PDB file of C-alpha atoms in Angstrom:
ATOM      1  CA  MET H   1       7.658  41.214  24.182  1.00 52.00           C
ATOM      2  CA  ARG H   2       4.090  39.973  24.369  1.00 60.00           C
ATOM      3  CA  SER H   3       3.975  39.212  20.631  1.00 63.00           C
ATOM      4  CA  ASN H   4       7.149  37.084  20.888  1.00 65.00           C
ATOM      5  CA  HIS H   5       5.559  35.025  23.682  1.00 63.00           C
ATOM      6  CA  PHE H   6       2.381  34.593  21.613  1.00 61.00           C
ATOM      7  CA  LEU H   7       4.429  33.587  18.557  1.00 65.00           C
ATOM      8  CA  LEU H   8       6.430  31.059  20.581  1.00 65.00           C
ATOM      9  CA  ASN H   9       3.249  29.476  21.985  1.00 73.00           C
ATOM     10  CA  ASN H  10       1.743  29.192  18.486  1.00 80.00           C
ATOM     11  CA  SER H  11       4.938  27.626  17.165  1.00 81.00           C
ATOM     12  CA  ILE H  12       5.044  25.078  19.971  1.00 85.00           C
ATOM     13  CA  THR H  13       1.365  24.238  19.449  1.00 86.00           C
ATOM     14  CA  ALA H  14       1.867  23.823  15.701  1.00 86.00           C
ATOM     15  CA  LEU H  15       4.938  21.652  16.286  1.00 89.00           C
ATOM     16  CA  GLY H  16       2.970  19.476  18.700  1.00 89.00           C
ATOM     17  CA  GLN H  17       0.160  19.053  16.175  1.00 92.00           C
ATOM     18  CA  TRP H  18       2.576  18.105  13.394  1.00 93.00           C
ATOM     19  CA  LEU H  19       4.359  15.626  15.668  1.00 95.00           C
ATOM     20  CA  ALA H  20       1.041  14.045  16.676  1.00 95.00           C
ATOM     21  CA  LEU H  21       0.035  13.737  13.021  1.00 93.00           C
ATOM     22  CA  ALA H  22       3.436  12.247  12.125  1.00 93.00           C
ATOM     23  CA  LEU H  23       3.117   9.735  14.974  1.00 95.00           C
ATOM     24  CA  LEU H  24      -0.356   8.704  13.823  1.00 93.00           C
ATOM     25  CA  ILE H  25       0.817   8.236  10.240  1.00 85.00           C
ATOM     26  CA  ALA H  26       3.861   6.254  11.413  1.00 87.00           C
ATOM     27  CA  VAL H  27       1.717   3.920  13.516  1.00 91.00           C
ATOM     28  CA  LEU H  28      -0.799   3.352  10.716  1.00 86.00           C
ATOM     29  CA  THR H  29       1.791   2.742   7.994  1.00 82.00           C
ATOM     30  CA  GLY H  30       3.907   0.557  10.264  1.00 86.00           C
ATOM     31  CA  THR H  31       0.877  -1.536  11.158  1.00 89.00           C
ATOM     32  CA  ALA H  32      -0.110  -1.879   7.504  1.00 85.00           C
ATOM     33  CA  SER H  33       3.444  -2.888   6.549  1.00 84.00           C
ATOM     34  CA  ALA H  34       3.610  -5.475   9.337  1.00 89.00           C
ATOM     35  CA  LEU H  35       0.234  -6.898   8.318  1.00 91.00           C
ATOM     36  CA  PHE H  36       1.451  -7.043   4.716  1.00 89.00           C
ATOM     37  CA  LEU H  37       4.635  -8.929   5.650  1.00 89.00           C
ATOM     38  CA  PHE H  38       2.740 -11.382   7.883  1.00 95.00           C
ATOM     39  CA  SER H  39       0.255 -11.971   5.064  1.00 94.00           C
ATOM     40  CA  LEU H  40       3.046 -12.645   2.578  1.00 92.00           C
ATOM     41  CA  ASP H  41       4.697 -15.037   5.014  1.00 94.00           C
ATOM     42  CA  TRP H  42       1.392 -16.888   5.413  1.00 96.00           C
ATOM     43  CA  ALA H  43       0.870 -17.024   1.629  1.00 95.00           C
ATOM     44  CA  THR H  44       4.376 -18.351   0.999  1.00 92.00           C
ATOM     45  CA  THR H  45       4.150 -20.964   3.752  1.00 95.00           C
ATOM     46  CA  THR H  46       0.749 -22.100   2.511  1.00 96.00           C
ATOM     47  CA  ARG H  47       1.978 -22.390  -1.083  1.00 95.00           C
ATOM     48  CA  VAL H  48       5.060 -24.362  -0.035  1.00 94.00           C
ATOM     49  CA  ASN H  49       2.905 -26.766   1.978  1.00 96.00           C
ATOM     50  CA  HIS H  50       0.297 -27.164  -0.791  1.00 96.00           C
ATOM     51  CA  HIS H  51       2.139 -27.611  -4.091  1.00 93.00           C
ATOM     52  CA  TRP H  52      -1.078 -28.068  -6.061  1.00 95.00           C
ATOM     53  CA  LEU H  53      -1.881 -24.338  -5.686  1.00 95.00           C
ATOM     54  CA  ILE H  54       0.562 -23.546  -8.506  1.00 94.00           C
ATOM     55  CA  TRP H  55      -1.833 -25.165 -10.994  1.00 96.00           C
ATOM     56  CA  LEU H  56      -4.390 -22.451 -10.207  1.00 95.00           C
ATOM     57  CA  LEU H  57      -1.975 -19.646 -11.067  1.00 95.00           C
ATOM     58  CA  PRO H  58      -3.359 -18.997 -14.595  1.00 95.00           C
ATOM     59  CA  VAL H  59      -6.922 -18.704 -13.275  1.00 95.00           C
ATOM     60  CA  THR H  60      -5.759 -16.507 -10.401  1.00 95.00           C
ATOM     61  CA  GLY H  61      -3.821 -14.275 -12.798  1.00 93.00           C
ATOM     62  CA  PHE H  62      -6.907 -13.849 -14.931  1.00 95.00           C
ATOM     63  CA  ILE H  63      -9.069 -12.967 -11.900  1.00 93.00           C
ATOM     64  CA  VAL H  64      -6.548 -10.456 -10.520  1.00 89.00           C
ATOM     65  CA  GLY H  65      -6.191  -8.886 -13.973  1.00 88.00           C
ATOM     66  CA  TRP H  66      -9.969  -8.680 -14.332  1.00 91.00           C
ATOM     67  CA  ILE H  67     -10.299  -6.997 -10.921  1.00 87.00           C
ATOM     68  CA  TYR H  68      -7.678  -4.427 -11.970  1.00 82.00           C
ATOM     69  CA  LEU H  69      -9.575  -3.870 -15.201  1.00 85.00           C
ATOM     70  CA  LEU H  70     -12.818  -3.235 -13.312  1.00 85.00           C
ATOM     71  CA  TYR H  71     -11.606  -1.308 -10.269  1.00 80.00           C
ATOM     72  CA  GLY H  72      -7.976  -0.378 -10.742  1.00 71.00           C
ATOM     73  CA  SER H  73      -7.679   1.366 -14.071  1.00 67.00           C
ATOM     74  CA  ALA H  74      -6.753   4.637 -12.329  1.00 63.00           C
ATOM     75  CA  VAL H  75      -3.941   2.942 -10.373  1.00 62.00           C
ATOM     76  CA  GLU H  76      -2.656   0.391 -12.856  1.00 60.00           C
ATOM     77  CA  GLY H  77       0.517   2.424 -13.438  1.00 63.00           C
ATOM     78  CA  GLY H  78       1.950   1.070 -10.184  1.00 64.00           C
ATOM     79  CA  ASN H  79       5.342   2.451  -9.232  1.00 58.00           C
ATOM     80  CA  ASN H  80       5.569   4.396 -12.485  1.00 64.00           C
ATOM     81  CA  LEU H  81       2.420   6.255 -11.437  1.00 66.00           C
ATOM     82  CA  VAL H  82       4.021   7.020  -8.069  1.00 63.00           C
ATOM     83  CA  LEU H  83       7.204   8.356  -9.683  1.00 65.00           C
ATOM     84  CA  ASP H  84       5.246  10.424 -12.209  1.00 66.00           C
ATOM     85  CA  GLU H  85       3.224  12.004  -9.417  1.00 64.00           C
ATOM     86  CA  ILE H  86       6.378  12.842  -7.480  1.00 66.00           C
ATOM     87  CA  HIS H  87       7.969  14.597 -10.457  1.00 66.00           C
ATOM     88  CA  HIS H  88       4.824  16.118 -11.998  1.00 69.00           C
ATOM     89  CA  PRO H  89       2.004  16.185  -9.452  1.00 71.00           C
ATOM     90  CA  HIS H  90      -1.386  16.660 -11.066  1.00 71.00           C
ATOM     91  CA  SER H  91      -3.698  14.177  -9.366  1.00 69.00           C
ATOM     92  CA  ILE H  92      -4.138  12.240  -6.147  1.00 68.00           C
ATOM     93  CA  ILE H  93      -3.314   8.549  -5.995  1.00 63.00           C
ATOM     94  CA  ARG H  94      -6.585   7.111  -4.741  1.00 68.00           C
ATOM     95  CA  LEU H  95      -6.889   5.225  -1.478  1.00 70.00           C
ATOM     96  CA  ARG H  96      -8.286   2.206  -3.325  1.00 72.00           C
ATOM     97  CA  MET H  97      -4.747   1.523  -4.521  1.00 75.00           C
ATOM     98  CA  ALA H  98      -3.678   0.311  -1.064  1.00 77.00           C
ATOM     99  CA  PRO H  99      -6.154  -2.558  -0.566  1.00 83.00           C
ATOM    100  CA  LEU H 100      -6.049  -3.430  -4.262  1.00 83.00           C
ATOM    101  CA  VAL H 101      -2.285  -3.949  -4.380  1.00 82.00           C
ATOM    102  CA  PHE H 102      -2.270  -5.528  -0.897  1.00 86.00           C
ATOM    103  CA  ILE H 103      -4.834  -8.192  -1.736  1.00 89.00           C
ATOM    104  CA  SER H 104      -3.634  -8.851  -5.276  1.00 87.00           C
ATOM    105  CA  THR H 105      -0.019  -9.251  -4.137  1.00 88.00           C
ATOM    106  CA  VAL H 106      -0.918 -11.670  -1.333  1.00 93.00           C
ATOM    107  CA  ILE H 107      -3.158 -13.708  -3.662  1.00 94.00           C
ATOM    108  CA  SER H 108      -0.446 -13.735  -6.333  1.00 91.00           C
ATOM    109  CA  HIS H 109       2.171 -14.961  -3.844  1.00 90.00           C
ATOM    110  CA  LEU H 110      -0.252 -17.604  -2.575  1.00 94.00           C
ATOM    111  CA  PHE H 111      -0.581 -19.135  -6.032  1.00 95.00           C
ATOM    112  CA  GLY H 112       3.092 -18.816  -6.961  1.00 91.00           C
ATOM    113  CA  ALA H 113       3.307 -15.682  -9.079  1.00 88.00           C
ATOM    114  CA  SER H 114       6.570 -13.800  -9.174  1.00 83.00           C
ATOM    115  CA  VAL H 115       5.533 -10.371  -7.935  1.00 81.00           C
ATOM    116  CA  GLY H 116       7.503  -7.894  -5.864  1.00 72.00           C
ATOM    117  CA  ARG H 117       7.053  -6.861  -2.276  1.00 64.00           C
ATOM    118  CA  GLU H 118       8.799  -3.517  -2.160  1.00 65.00           C
ATOM    119  CA  GLY H 119       6.788  -1.924  -4.947  1.00 64.00           C
ATOM    120  CA  THR H 120       3.570  -2.920  -3.244  1.00 65.00           C
ATOM    121  CA  ALA H 121       4.702  -1.372   0.031  1.00 63.00           C
ATOM    122  CA  VAL H 122       5.574   1.878  -1.770  1.00 62.00           C
ATOM    123  CA  GLN H 123       2.212   1.967  -3.522  1.00 66.00           C
ATOM    124  CA  MET H 124       0.356   1.319  -0.258  1.00 67.00           C
ATOM    125  CA  GLY H 125       2.303   4.092   1.432  1.00 62.00           C
ATOM    126  CA  VAL H 126       1.457   6.798  -1.093  1.00 62.00           C
ATOM    127  CA  ALA H 127      -2.246   6.055  -1.450  1.00 62.00           C
ATOM    128  CA  GLN H 128      -4.396   8.857  -0.050  1.00 54.00           C
TER     129      GLN H 128
END
C-alpha cells in the first residue's frame, strides 16, 4: 500500500513538472509569434506608406543572402530541414535559426519581397 502512495505522489509531481514546462514553452512561443506578427504588420504598413522602399529590394536581398551565407548555412534548408529532421532525426536545429528567419523575414517584408509567414513561424518554433 505504501509503494502505491509513493508511486502516485511521484506521478503527480512529474505531471506537475511537465505541465509547468509546457506552460513555459507555450508562453514563450506565443510571445514570439505575437512579436513576429506585430513586426510584420509594422513592416507592411511602413512599406505601404513609403513606396520608395521597393527600390532597395535588390540590395536588401543581397544583404539577407550574404548574412545567410555567413551565419545560416546550417539552417538554410528552411522548412525542408524541419521536415527532414522530423522524419529522420540526426541533428539539432540550432537556436540561431529563430532570430535569423525572424529578422530576415521582417526585413524582406519591409522592402517588398514575397516571402511567407507560416514557414518562418514553423522554423522559429522548432529551433532549439
